[in-house]
PDB file of C-alpha atoms in Angstrom:
ATOM      1  CA  MET A 238     109.432  93.680  46.410  1.00 86.00           C
ATOM      2  CA  GLU A 239     112.988  92.347  46.542  1.00 91.00           C
ATOM      3  CA  GLU A 240     115.642  95.073  46.576  1.00 93.00           C
ATOM      4  CA  ARG A 241     118.773  94.497  44.493  1.00 93.00           C
ATOM      5  CA  ARG A 242     121.696  96.710  43.548  1.00 94.00           C
ATOM      6  CA  ARG A 243     124.374  97.121  40.923  1.00 95.00           C
ATOM      7  CA  ILE A 244     127.060  99.667  40.037  1.00 98.00           C
ATOM      8  CA  GLY A 245     127.627 101.163  36.578  1.00 98.00           C
ATOM      9  CA  ALA A 246     130.285 103.370  34.976  1.00 98.00           C
ATOM     10  CA  TYR A 247     129.617 105.715  32.039  1.00 98.00           C
ATOM     11  CA  GLY A 248     131.525 108.265  29.986  1.00 98.00           C
ATOM     12  CA  VAL A 249     130.833 111.661  28.431  1.00 98.00           C
ATOM     13  CA  LEU A 250     132.749 111.978  25.152  1.00 98.00           C
ATOM     14  CA  ARG A 251     132.414 115.084  22.973  1.00 97.00           C
ATOM     15  CA  ASP A 252     133.928 115.809  19.572  1.00 95.00           C
ATOM     16  CA  ASP A 253     135.330 119.058  18.164  1.00 91.00           C
ATOM     17  CA  HIS A 254     131.785 120.153  17.236  1.00 91.00           C
ATOM     18  CA  ARG A 255     130.586 119.687  20.852  1.00 92.00           C
ATOM     19  CA  ARG A 256     128.487 116.719  19.850  1.00 97.00           C
ATOM     20  CA  VAL A 257     128.143 113.972  22.454  1.00 98.00           C
ATOM     21  CA  LEU A 258     128.451 110.252  21.764  1.00 98.00           C
ATOM     22  CA  LEU A 259     125.361 108.199  22.657  1.00 98.00           C
ATOM     23  CA  VAL A 260     124.430 104.536  22.245  1.00 98.00           C
ATOM     24  CA  ARG A 261     120.996 102.977  21.728  1.00 98.00           C
ATOM     25  CA  GLY A 262     119.760  99.969  23.667  1.00 96.00           C
ATOM     26  CA  SER A 263     119.341  96.854  21.526  1.00 95.00           C
ATOM     27  CA  ALA A 264     116.563  94.274  21.774  1.00 92.00           C
ATOM     28  CA  ASP A 265     118.699  92.556  24.428  1.00 90.00           C
ATOM     29  CA  ALA A 266     119.087  95.670  26.582  1.00 91.00           C
ATOM     30  CA  ASP A 267     117.272  96.604  29.769  1.00 87.00           C
ATOM     31  CA  PHE A 268     115.634  99.469  27.819  1.00 91.00           C
ATOM     32  CA  PRO A 269     115.376  98.622  24.093  1.00 94.00           C
ATOM     33  CA  GLY A 270     115.367 101.646  21.798  1.00 95.00           C
ATOM     34  CA  VAL A 271     116.385 104.068  24.559  1.00 96.00           C
ATOM     35  CA  TRP A 272     119.601 106.098  24.278  1.00 97.00           C
ATOM     36  CA  GLN A 273     122.228 106.632  26.960  1.00 98.00           C
ATOM     37  CA  LEU A 274     125.870 107.461  27.552  1.00 98.00           C
ATOM     38  CA  PRO A 275     128.222 104.599  26.660  1.00 98.00           C
ATOM     39  CA  GLY A 276     128.929 102.430  29.669  1.00 98.00           C
ATOM     40  CA  GLY A 277     127.492  99.684  31.790  1.00 97.00           C
ATOM     41  CA  GLY A 278     127.872  97.459  34.811  1.00 96.00           C
ATOM     42  CA  VAL A 279     131.064  97.303  36.860  1.00 97.00           C
ATOM     43  CA  ASP A 280     132.257  93.715  37.169  1.00 96.00           C
ATOM     44  CA  HIS A 281     133.178  92.269  40.534  1.00 94.00           C
ATOM     45  CA  ALA A 282     136.629  93.537  41.627  1.00 95.00           C
ATOM     46  CA  GLU A 283     136.796  95.907  38.630  1.00 97.00           C
ATOM     47  CA  HIS A 284     137.703  99.578  39.088  1.00 97.00           C
ATOM     48  CA  PRO A 285     134.983 101.848  37.631  1.00 98.00           C
ATOM     49  CA  GLU A 286     137.586 103.593  35.440  1.00 98.00           C
ATOM     50  CA  THR A 287     138.550 100.219  33.965  1.00 98.00           C
ATOM     51  CA  ALA A 288     134.879  99.402  33.460  1.00 98.00           C
ATOM     52  CA  VAL A 289     134.102 102.536  31.452  1.00 98.00           C
ATOM     53  CA  VAL A 290     137.139 101.955  29.179  1.00 98.00           C
ATOM     54  CA  ARG A 291     136.059  98.344  28.621  1.00 98.00           C
ATOM     55  CA  GLU A 292     132.442  99.314  27.909  1.00 98.00           C
ATOM     56  CA  PHE A 293     133.482 102.041  25.463  1.00 97.00           C
ATOM     57  CA  ALA A 294     135.543  99.551  23.482  1.00 97.00           C
ATOM     58  CA  GLU A 295     132.684  97.033  23.395  1.00 97.00           C
ATOM     59  CA  GLU A 296     129.926  99.496  22.491  1.00 98.00           C
ATOM     60  CA  THR A 297     131.718 101.976  20.213  1.00 98.00           C
ATOM     61  CA  GLY A 298     135.042 100.499  19.060  1.00 97.00           C
ATOM     62  CA  LEU A 299     136.865 103.464  20.600  1.00 97.00           C
ATOM     63  CA  THR A 300     139.683 103.305  23.128  1.00 97.00           C
ATOM     64  CA  ALA A 301     138.703 105.780  25.817  1.00 97.00           C
ATOM     65  CA  GLN A 302     140.892 107.571  28.319  1.00 97.00           C
ATOM     66  CA  VAL A 303     139.402 108.909  31.536  1.00 98.00           C
ATOM     67  CA  THR A 304     140.144 112.607  32.004  1.00 97.00           C
ATOM     68  CA  GLY A 305     137.941 113.481  34.963  1.00 97.00           C
ATOM     69  CA  LEU A 306     135.172 112.520  37.333  1.00 97.00           C
ATOM     70  CA  ARG A 307     131.882 114.214  36.492  1.00 97.00           C
ATOM     71  CA  GLY A 308     129.353 112.879  38.982  1.00 97.00           C
ATOM     72  CA  ALA A 309     127.667 110.038  40.840  1.00 98.00           C
ATOM     73  CA  VAL A 310     123.914 109.460  40.781  1.00 97.00           C
ATOM     74  CA  ALA A 311     121.474 106.667  41.546  1.00 97.00           C
ATOM     75  CA  ASP A 312     118.098 105.510  40.246  1.00 95.00           C
ATOM     76  CA  VAL A 313     115.667 102.659  40.805  1.00 94.00           C
ATOM     77  CA  THR A 314     113.950 100.569  38.136  1.00 90.00           C
ATOM     78  CA  ARG A 315     111.041  98.394  39.205  1.00 87.00           C
ATOM     79  CA  TYR A 316     110.231  95.067  37.560  1.00 85.00           C
ATOM     80  CA  PRO A 317     106.755  94.188  38.909  1.00 84.00           C
ATOM     81  CA  GLU A 318     106.582  90.932  36.960  1.00 84.00           C
ATOM     82  CA  LEU A 319     109.762  89.755  38.673  1.00 84.00           C
ATOM     83  CA  GLY A 320     109.052  91.349  42.037  1.00 88.00           C
ATOM     84  CA  VAL A 321     112.388  93.194  41.913  1.00 90.00           C
ATOM     85  CA  ALA A 322     113.378  96.823  42.500  1.00 91.00           C
ATOM     86  CA  LEU A 323     116.841  97.396  41.002  1.00 93.00           C
ATOM     87  CA  HIS A 324     118.918 100.267  42.409  1.00 96.00           C
ATOM     88  CA  THR A 325     121.778 101.339  40.134  1.00 96.00           C
ATOM     89  CA  ASP A 326     124.610 103.577  41.327  1.00 98.00           C
ATOM     90  CA  ARG A 327     126.044 105.303  38.258  1.00 98.00           C
ATOM     91  CA  ILE A 328     129.501 106.889  38.185  1.00 98.00           C
ATOM     92  CA  ILE A 329     130.010 109.283  35.280  1.00 98.00           C
ATOM     93  CA  PHE A 330     133.434 110.162  33.890  1.00 98.00           C
ATOM     94  CA  ASP A 331     134.678 112.637  31.309  1.00 98.00           C
ATOM     95  CA  VAL A 332     136.651 110.774  28.640  1.00 98.00           C
ATOM     96  CA  THR A 333     138.586 111.359  25.446  1.00 97.00           C
ATOM     97  CA  ALA A 334     138.997 108.929  22.548  1.00 92.00           C
ATOM     98  CA  ALA A 335     142.638 107.918  22.201  1.00 82.00           C
ATOM     99  CA  GLU A 336     142.237 105.738  19.105  1.00 91.00           C
ATOM    100  CA  GLY A 337     139.843 103.534  17.176  1.00 93.00           C
ATOM    101  CA  THR A 338     137.083 103.970  14.597  1.00 95.00           C
ATOM    102  CA  LEU A 339     133.507 104.509  15.676  1.00 97.00           C
ATOM    103  CA  ARG A 340     131.294 101.510  14.978  1.00 97.00           C
ATOM    104  CA  ASP A 341     128.095  99.934  16.279  1.00 97.00           C
ATOM    105  CA  GLU A 342     128.290  97.081  18.766  1.00 96.00           C
ATOM    106  CA  PRO A 343     128.073  93.902  16.693  1.00 93.00           C
ATOM    107  CA  ASP A 344     126.235  91.702  19.185  1.00 90.00           C
ATOM    108  CA  GLY A 345     125.382  93.077  22.596  1.00 92.00           C
ATOM    109  CA  THR A 346     123.116  95.346  24.594  1.00 94.00           C
ATOM    110  CA  THR A 347     123.508  98.320  22.211  1.00 97.00           C
ATOM    111  CA  ASP A 348     122.931  98.432  18.448  1.00 97.00           C
ATOM    112  CA  LEU A 349     123.768 102.000  17.414  1.00 98.00           C
ATOM    113  CA  ALA A 350     126.491 104.505  18.379  1.00 98.00           C
ATOM    114  CA  ARG A 351     125.993 108.057  17.126  1.00 98.00           C
ATOM    115  CA  TRP A 352     127.283 111.598  17.592  1.00 98.00           C
ATOM    116  CA  CYS A 353     124.412 113.883  18.601  1.00 98.00           C
ATOM    117  CA  THR A 354     124.080 117.628  18.915  1.00 97.00           C
ATOM    118  CA  PRO A 355     122.258 118.894  22.026  1.00 93.00           C
ATOM    119  CA  ASP A 356     119.164 119.541  19.919  1.00 95.00           C
ATOM    120  CA  GLU A 357     119.269 116.063  18.397  1.00 97.00           C
ATOM    121  CA  ALA A 358     119.711 114.466  21.808  1.00 97.00           C
ATOM    122  CA  ARG A 359     116.777 116.471  23.150  1.00 95.00           C
ATOM    123  CA  HIS A 360     114.432 114.677  20.755  1.00 95.00           C
ATOM    124  CA  LEU A 361     115.643 111.158  21.545  1.00 96.00           C
ATOM    125  CA  PRO A 362     114.216 108.844  24.219  1.00 95.00           C
ATOM    126  CA  LEU A 363     116.948 109.138  26.850  1.00 96.00           C
ATOM    127  CA  LEU A 364     117.548 107.301  30.072  1.00 96.00           C
ATOM    128  CA  PRO A 365     116.874 109.895  32.799  1.00 96.00           C
ATOM    129  CA  PHE A 366     120.445 109.891  34.132  1.00 97.00           C
ATOM    130  CA  THR A 367     121.772 110.659  30.628  1.00 97.00           C
ATOM    131  CA  ALA A 368     119.373 113.563  30.130  1.00 97.00           C
ATOM    132  CA  ASP A 369     120.345 114.952  33.524  1.00 96.00           C
ATOM    133  CA  VAL A 370     124.094 114.722  32.810  1.00 96.00           C
ATOM    134  CA  LEU A 371     123.603 116.503  29.471  1.00 96.00           C
ATOM    135  CA  GLY A 372     121.526 119.272  31.057  1.00 96.00           C
ATOM    136  CA  LEU A 373     118.388 118.288  29.134  1.00 95.00           C
ATOM    137  CA  PRO A 374     114.820 117.971  30.463  1.00 93.00           C
ATOM    138  CA  VAL A 375     114.429 114.744  32.402  1.00 92.00           C
ATOM    139  CA  ASP A 376     111.262 113.034  31.227  1.00 84.00           C
ATOM    140  CA  PRO A 377     110.067 109.741  32.722  1.00 81.00           C
ATOM    141  CA  LEU A 378     110.193 106.827  30.333  1.00 76.00           C
ATOM    142  CA  PRO A 379     106.840 105.416  29.192  1.00 69.00           C
ATOM    143  CA  GLU A 380     105.477 102.471  31.140  1.00 64.00           C
ATOM    144  CA  HIS A 381     106.744  99.035  30.110  1.00 61.00           C
ATOM    145  CA  THR A 382     109.878 100.526  28.486  1.00 69.00           C
ATOM    146  CA  ALA A 383     112.009  98.164  30.551  1.00 67.00           C
ATOM    147  CA  ARG A 384     111.929  94.562  29.394  1.00 67.00           C
ATOM    148  CA  PRO A 385     109.885  92.631  31.978  1.00 61.00           C
ATOM    149  CA  ASP A 386     111.430  89.323  30.956  1.00 61.00           C
ATOM    150  CA  ARG A 387     115.030  90.430  31.337  1.00 59.00           C
ATOM    151  CA  ALA A 388     116.928  89.827  34.566  1.00 54.00           C
ATOM    152  CA  PRO A 389     120.506  91.143  34.081  1.00 52.00           C
ATOM    153  CA  PHE A 390     120.876  91.737  37.777  1.00 56.00           C
ATOM    154  CA  GLY A 391     121.052  88.288  39.283  1.00 59.00           C
ATOM    155  CA  PRO A 392     122.234  88.211  42.912  1.00 58.00           C
ATOM    156  CA  LEU A 393     125.919  87.702  43.572  1.00 55.00           C
ATOM    157  CA  PRO A 394     127.041  84.336  44.966  1.00 65.00           C
ATOM    158  CA  ALA A 395     126.694  83.955  48.721  1.00 65.00           C
ATOM    159  CA  ASP A 396     130.465  84.304  49.213  1.00 76.00           C
ATOM    160  CA  ARG A 397     130.776  87.500  47.173  1.00 82.00           C
ATOM    161  CA  ARG A 398     129.613  91.067  47.885  1.00 85.00           C
ATOM    162  CA  GLN A 399     129.747  94.376  46.008  1.00 91.00           C
ATOM    163  CA  ARG A 400     129.069  97.535  48.011  1.00 93.00           C
ATOM    164  CA  PHE A 401     128.701 101.171  47.030  1.00 97.00           C
ATOM    165  CA  ALA A 402     129.528 103.841  49.612  1.00 97.00           C
ATOM    166  CA  ALA A 403     129.918 107.617  49.847  1.00 98.00           C
ATOM    167  CA  TYR A 404     132.470 109.333  52.089  1.00 98.00           C
ATOM    168  CA  GLY A 405     133.427 112.921  52.747  1.00 98.00           C
ATOM    169  CA  LEU A 406     136.537 114.984  53.300  1.00 97.00           C
ATOM    170  CA  VAL A 407     134.733 117.227  55.774  1.00 98.00           C
ATOM    171  CA  THR A 408     136.171 120.580  56.856  1.00 98.00           C
ATOM    172  CA  ASP A 409     134.967 123.655  58.736  1.00 98.00           C
ATOM    173  CA  PRO A 410     135.716 127.390  58.189  1.00 98.00           C
ATOM    174  CA  ALA A 411     138.828 127.117  60.395  1.00 97.00           C
ATOM    175  CA  GLY A 412     140.259 124.377  58.198  1.00 96.00           C
ATOM    176  CA  ARG A 413     139.745 121.592  60.729  1.00 97.00           C
ATOM    177  CA  VAL A 414     139.082 118.075  59.446  1.00 98.00           C
ATOM    178  CA  LEU A 415     136.318 115.864  60.799  1.00 98.00           C
ATOM    179  CA  LEU A 416     137.160 112.172  61.255  1.00 98.00           C
ATOM    180  CA  THR A 417     135.355 109.216  62.818  1.00 97.00           C
ATOM    181  CA  MET A 418     136.896 106.281  64.687  1.00 96.00           C
ATOM    182  CA  ILE A 419     135.869 102.737  63.764  1.00 94.00           C
ATOM    183  CA  ALA A 420     134.453 100.812  66.721  1.00 92.00           C
ATOM    184  CA  ASP A 421     135.731  97.495  68.071  1.00 90.00           C
ATOM    185  CA  GLY A 422     134.490  94.440  66.218  1.00 83.00           C
ATOM    186  CA  TYR A 423     134.541  96.125  62.806  1.00 83.00           C
ATOM    187  CA  PRO A 424     137.273  95.990  60.125  1.00 81.00           C
ATOM    188  CA  GLY A 425     139.813  98.727  60.850  1.00 87.00           C
ATOM    189  CA  ALA A 426     138.816  99.043  64.513  1.00 91.00           C
ATOM    190  CA  GLY A 427     140.645 101.871  66.280  1.00 95.00           C
ATOM    191  CA  LYS A 428     141.535 103.725  63.091  1.00 96.00           C
ATOM    192  CA  TRP A 429     140.281 107.144  62.088  1.00 97.00           C
ATOM    193  CA  HIS A 430     138.051 107.094  59.051  1.00 97.00           C
ATOM    194  CA  LEU A 431     136.167 109.485  56.791  1.00 97.00           C
ATOM    195  CA  PRO A 432     132.550 110.208  57.736  1.00 97.00           C
ATOM    196  CA  GLY A 433     130.186 108.271  55.495  1.00 96.00           C
ATOM    197  CA  GLY A 434     129.295 104.735  54.569  1.00 94.00           C
ATOM    198  CA  GLY A 435     127.050 102.563  52.470  1.00 94.00           C
ATOM    199  CA  THR A 436     124.076 104.268  50.857  1.00 97.00           C
ATOM    200  CA  ASP A 437     120.536 102.971  51.294  1.00 96.00           C
ATOM    201  CA  HIS A 438     118.452 101.464  48.511  1.00 97.00           C
ATOM    202  CA  GLY A 439     116.912 104.346  46.540  1.00 97.00           C
ATOM    203  CA  GLU A 440     119.244 106.941  48.072  1.00 98.00           C
ATOM    204  CA  GLN A 441     121.420 109.379  46.121  1.00 98.00           C
ATOM    205  CA  PRO A 442     125.141 109.194  47.002  1.00 98.00           C
ATOM    206  CA  ALA A 443     125.443 112.795  48.199  1.00 98.00           C
ATOM    207  CA  ALA A 444     122.250 112.513  50.266  1.00 98.00           C
ATOM    208  CA  GLY A 445     123.508 109.290  51.838  1.00 97.00           C
ATOM    209  CA  LEU A 446     126.759 110.948  52.852  1.00 98.00           C
ATOM    210  CA  LEU A 447     124.995 113.909  54.483  1.00 98.00           C
ATOM    211  CA  ARG A 448     122.733 111.486  56.379  1.00 96.00           C
ATOM    212  CA  GLU A 449     125.773 109.581  57.628  1.00 96.00           C
ATOM    213  CA  LEU A 450     127.406 112.866  58.652  1.00 97.00           C
ATOM    214  CA  VAL A 451     124.486 113.598  60.978  1.00 96.00           C
ATOM    215  CA  GLU A 452     124.391 110.055  62.350  1.00 95.00           C
ATOM    216  CA  GLU A 453     128.125 109.670  62.929  1.00 96.00           C
ATOM    217  CA  ALA A 454     129.082 113.170  64.064  1.00 96.00           C
ATOM    218  CA  GLY A 455     125.939 115.279  64.562  1.00 96.00           C
ATOM    219  CA  GLN A 456     126.974 117.767  61.854  1.00 97.00           C
ATOM    220  CA  LEU A 457     124.988 119.483  59.114  1.00 97.00           C
ATOM    221  CA  GLY A 458     127.087 119.772  55.972  1.00 98.00           C
ATOM    222  CA  ARG A 459     126.862 120.706  52.311  1.00 98.00           C
ATOM    223  CA  VAL A 460     128.530 118.905  49.448  1.00 98.00           C
ATOM    224  CA  VAL A 461     130.988 121.147  47.592  1.00 97.00           C
ATOM    225  CA  ASP A 462     132.280 118.818  44.890  1.00 96.00           C
ATOM    226  CA  LEU A 463     133.176 115.245  44.010  1.00 97.00           C
ATOM    227  CA  LEU A 464     136.846 114.457  44.570  1.00 96.00           C
ATOM    228  CA  ALA A 465     137.439 110.892  43.456  1.00 95.00           C
ATOM    229  CA  VAL A 466     136.242 107.330  43.173  1.00 96.00           C
ATOM    230  CA  ASP A 467     138.141 104.662  45.078  1.00 92.00           C
ATOM    231  CA  ASN A 468     138.119 100.908  44.505  1.00 94.00           C
ATOM    232  CA  LEU A 469     138.731  98.283  47.180  1.00 91.00           C
ATOM    233  CA  HIS A 470     138.905  94.542  46.531  1.00 92.00           C
ATOM    234  CA  ASN A 471     139.558  92.121  49.381  1.00 85.00           C
ATOM    235  CA  PRO A 472     139.037  88.519  48.264  1.00 83.00           C
ATOM    236  CA  ALA A 473     139.482  87.202  51.809  1.00 73.00           C
ATOM    237  CA  ALA A 474     137.589  89.687  53.949  1.00 71.00           C
ATOM    238  CA  LEU A 475     135.971  88.322  57.106  1.00 61.00           C
ATOM    239  CA  GLY A 476     132.227  88.246  56.527  1.00 55.00           C
ATOM    240  CA  PRO A 477     129.490  88.689  59.138  1.00 52.00           C
ATOM    241  CA  GLU A 478     129.202  84.929  59.540  1.00 53.00           C
ATOM    242  CA  GLY A 479     132.880  84.675  60.444  1.00 59.00           C
ATOM    243  CA  ARG A 480     133.961  83.073  57.153  1.00 62.00           C
ATOM    244  CA  PRO A 481     135.963  84.580  54.253  1.00 71.00           C
ATOM    245  CA  LEU A 482     134.007  86.802  51.881  1.00 81.00           C
ATOM    246  CA  ASP A 483     135.123  88.096  48.472  1.00 88.00           C
ATOM    247  CA  TRP A 484     134.480  91.796  49.092  1.00 85.00           C
ATOM    248  CA  HIS A 485     134.406  94.551  46.458  1.00 93.00           C
ATOM    249  CA  GLY A 486     133.810  98.124  47.564  1.00 93.00           C
ATOM    250  CA  VAL A 487     133.352 101.147  45.301  1.00 97.00           C
ATOM    251  CA  ARG A 488     133.629 104.417  47.209  1.00 96.00           C
ATOM    252  CA  VAL A 489     133.008 107.962  46.004  1.00 98.00           C
ATOM    253  CA  ILE A 490     134.648 110.738  47.994  1.00 97.00           C
ATOM    254  CA  TYR A 491     133.136 114.212  48.230  1.00 98.00           C
ATOM    255  CA  ARG A 492     134.469 117.462  49.604  1.00 98.00           C
ATOM    256  CA  VAL A 493     132.019 118.617  52.298  1.00 98.00           C
ATOM    257  CA  ARG A 494     131.836 121.872  54.225  1.00 98.00           C
ATOM    258  CA  VAL A 495     130.295 122.287  57.677  1.00 98.00           C
ATOM    259  CA  ASP A 496     129.636 126.022  57.932  1.00 98.00           C
ATOM    260  CA  VAL A 497     128.526 125.998  61.574  1.00 98.00           C
ATOM    261  CA  PRO A 498     130.474 123.238  63.310  1.00 98.00           C
ATOM    262  CA  THR A 499     129.437 121.866  66.686  1.00 97.00           C
ATOM    263  CA  GLU A 500     130.968 119.341  69.042  1.00 96.00           C
ATOM    264  CA  ALA A 501     131.227 116.054  67.169  1.00 97.00           C
ATOM    265  CA  VAL A 502     128.852 113.535  68.764  1.00 95.00           C
ATOM    266  CA  VAL A 503     127.991 110.037  67.563  1.00 94.00           C
ATOM    267  CA  THR A 504     124.245 109.360  67.573  1.00 86.00           C
ATOM    268  CA  GLU A 505     122.478 106.055  68.120  1.00 67.00           C
ATOM    269  CA  LEU A 506     121.574 106.035  64.418  1.00 67.00           C
ATOM    270  CA  ALA A 507     125.208 105.339  63.542  1.00 57.00           C
ATOM    271  CA  GLY A 508     124.513 101.688  64.263  1.00 67.00           C
ATOM    272  CA  GLY A 509     127.490 100.919  66.481  1.00 81.00           C
ATOM    273  CA  SER A 510     130.244 100.933  63.863  1.00 87.00           C
ATOM    274  CA  THR A 511     131.461 104.412  64.889  1.00 93.00           C
ATOM    275  CA  ALA A 512     133.120 104.713  68.306  1.00 94.00           C
ATOM    276  CA  ARG A 513     133.699 108.475  68.289  1.00 95.00           C
ATOM    277  CA  ALA A 514     134.062 111.529  66.082  1.00 97.00           C
ATOM    278  CA  ALA A 515     136.356 114.541  66.434  1.00 98.00           C
ATOM    279  CA  TRP A 516     137.631 117.655  64.710  1.00 98.00           C
ATOM    280  CA  PHE A 517     141.375 117.874  64.036  1.00 97.00           C
ATOM    281  CA  ALA A 518     143.615 120.783  63.071  1.00 96.00           C
ATOM    282  CA  PRO A 519     145.472 120.116  59.781  1.00 93.00           C
ATOM    283  CA  GLU A 520     148.798 119.623  61.563  1.00 92.00           C
ATOM    284  CA  GLN A 521     147.273 116.897  63.760  1.00 93.00           C
ATOM    285  CA  VAL A 522     145.936 114.739  60.943  1.00 93.00           C
ATOM    286  CA  GLY A 523     149.227 113.306  59.660  1.00 87.00           C
ATOM    287  CA  GLY A 524     150.082 111.567  62.930  1.00 88.00           C
ATOM    288  CA  LEU A 525     146.797 109.705  63.290  1.00 94.00           C
ATOM    289  CA  PRO A 526     146.274 105.996  62.600  1.00 95.00           C
ATOM    290  CA  MET A 527     143.950 106.174  59.594  1.00 95.00           C
ATOM    291  CA  THR A 528     142.199 103.925  57.110  1.00 94.00           C
ATOM    292  CA  ASP A 529     143.569 103.897  53.584  1.00 91.00           C
ATOM    293  CA  VAL A 530     140.691 105.952  52.209  1.00 92.00           C
ATOM    294  CA  ALA A 531     141.074 108.574  54.967  1.00 95.00           C
ATOM    295  CA  ALA A 532     144.809 108.844  54.339  1.00 94.00           C
ATOM    296  CA  LEU A 533     144.163 109.136  50.618  1.00 90.00           C
ATOM    297  CA  ALA A 534     141.533 111.844  50.985  1.00 93.00           C
ATOM    298  CA  THR A 535     143.382 113.979  53.507  1.00 93.00           C
ATOM    299  CA  GLY A 536     146.359 113.959  51.160  1.00 86.00           C
ATOM    300  CA  TRP A 537     144.227 116.054  48.777  1.00 55.00           C
ATOM    301  CA  ARG A 538     143.703 118.864  51.219  1.00 46.00           C
ATOM    302  CA  GLY A 539     144.369 122.270  49.730  1.00 40.00           C
ATOM    303  CA  ARG A 540     143.868 121.187  46.113  1.00 38.00           C
TER     304      ARG A 540
END
């Protein structure tokens, strides 16, 4: 079965009565008649925060403002008739409604937008990620809920790539920071980077990060919280074939704690992109040559 991927952004909006806003999939949706949080696919080069604001306007008529980052999850939908397994990385934000009047989407992948109490939502057919975010029982959807004839996930052009990755601001009880150095032959070679990388098909973001932490530094960690989502667009990146590649990376950054640190050692499973790994005292970090995402994350230390 062919493995494909996409990235989505969704928002949790509640009113003064603690009701949550949900939308129902239309006949043109991946899952007709099934309810979910407003949101949808992140376009190439689009920041996930921009995507959730755009999707809210299209599906509900409301102008949303992002107020926080709630979580990042992944799921896989299989389309046997098409021979495709679609992995979707979903980034969930907390939002408020700045202006607008609630309305149904006139012609799109949703057909209803409604405020629902927790009890009302409990009795609706919900996409599993939506039920999980709302703290409701996660029930599998009935077979054949997904439209077998719909293919909204066509592959990107050969000169364009979108990649989802998970990285960690990793610290130990002494406050040291764990960083990894990018090996020669890879973008950013010689710079210190956050542990982490691209997640595998079917892998949850946090699980992928902890796997990378073992591979790149030999450390066992635990995810404490989700710090931020970062967006990187390089329309002229050098691809593996040596020609320009329109590259779009979406990166979630977690705070990770290693309770029993050991000497940082790169394993063979790291795949060659990591030259070395090391622990640094906080006062040492500022003087290091770092990638933009590492510099950004270490600037949040202490918050």
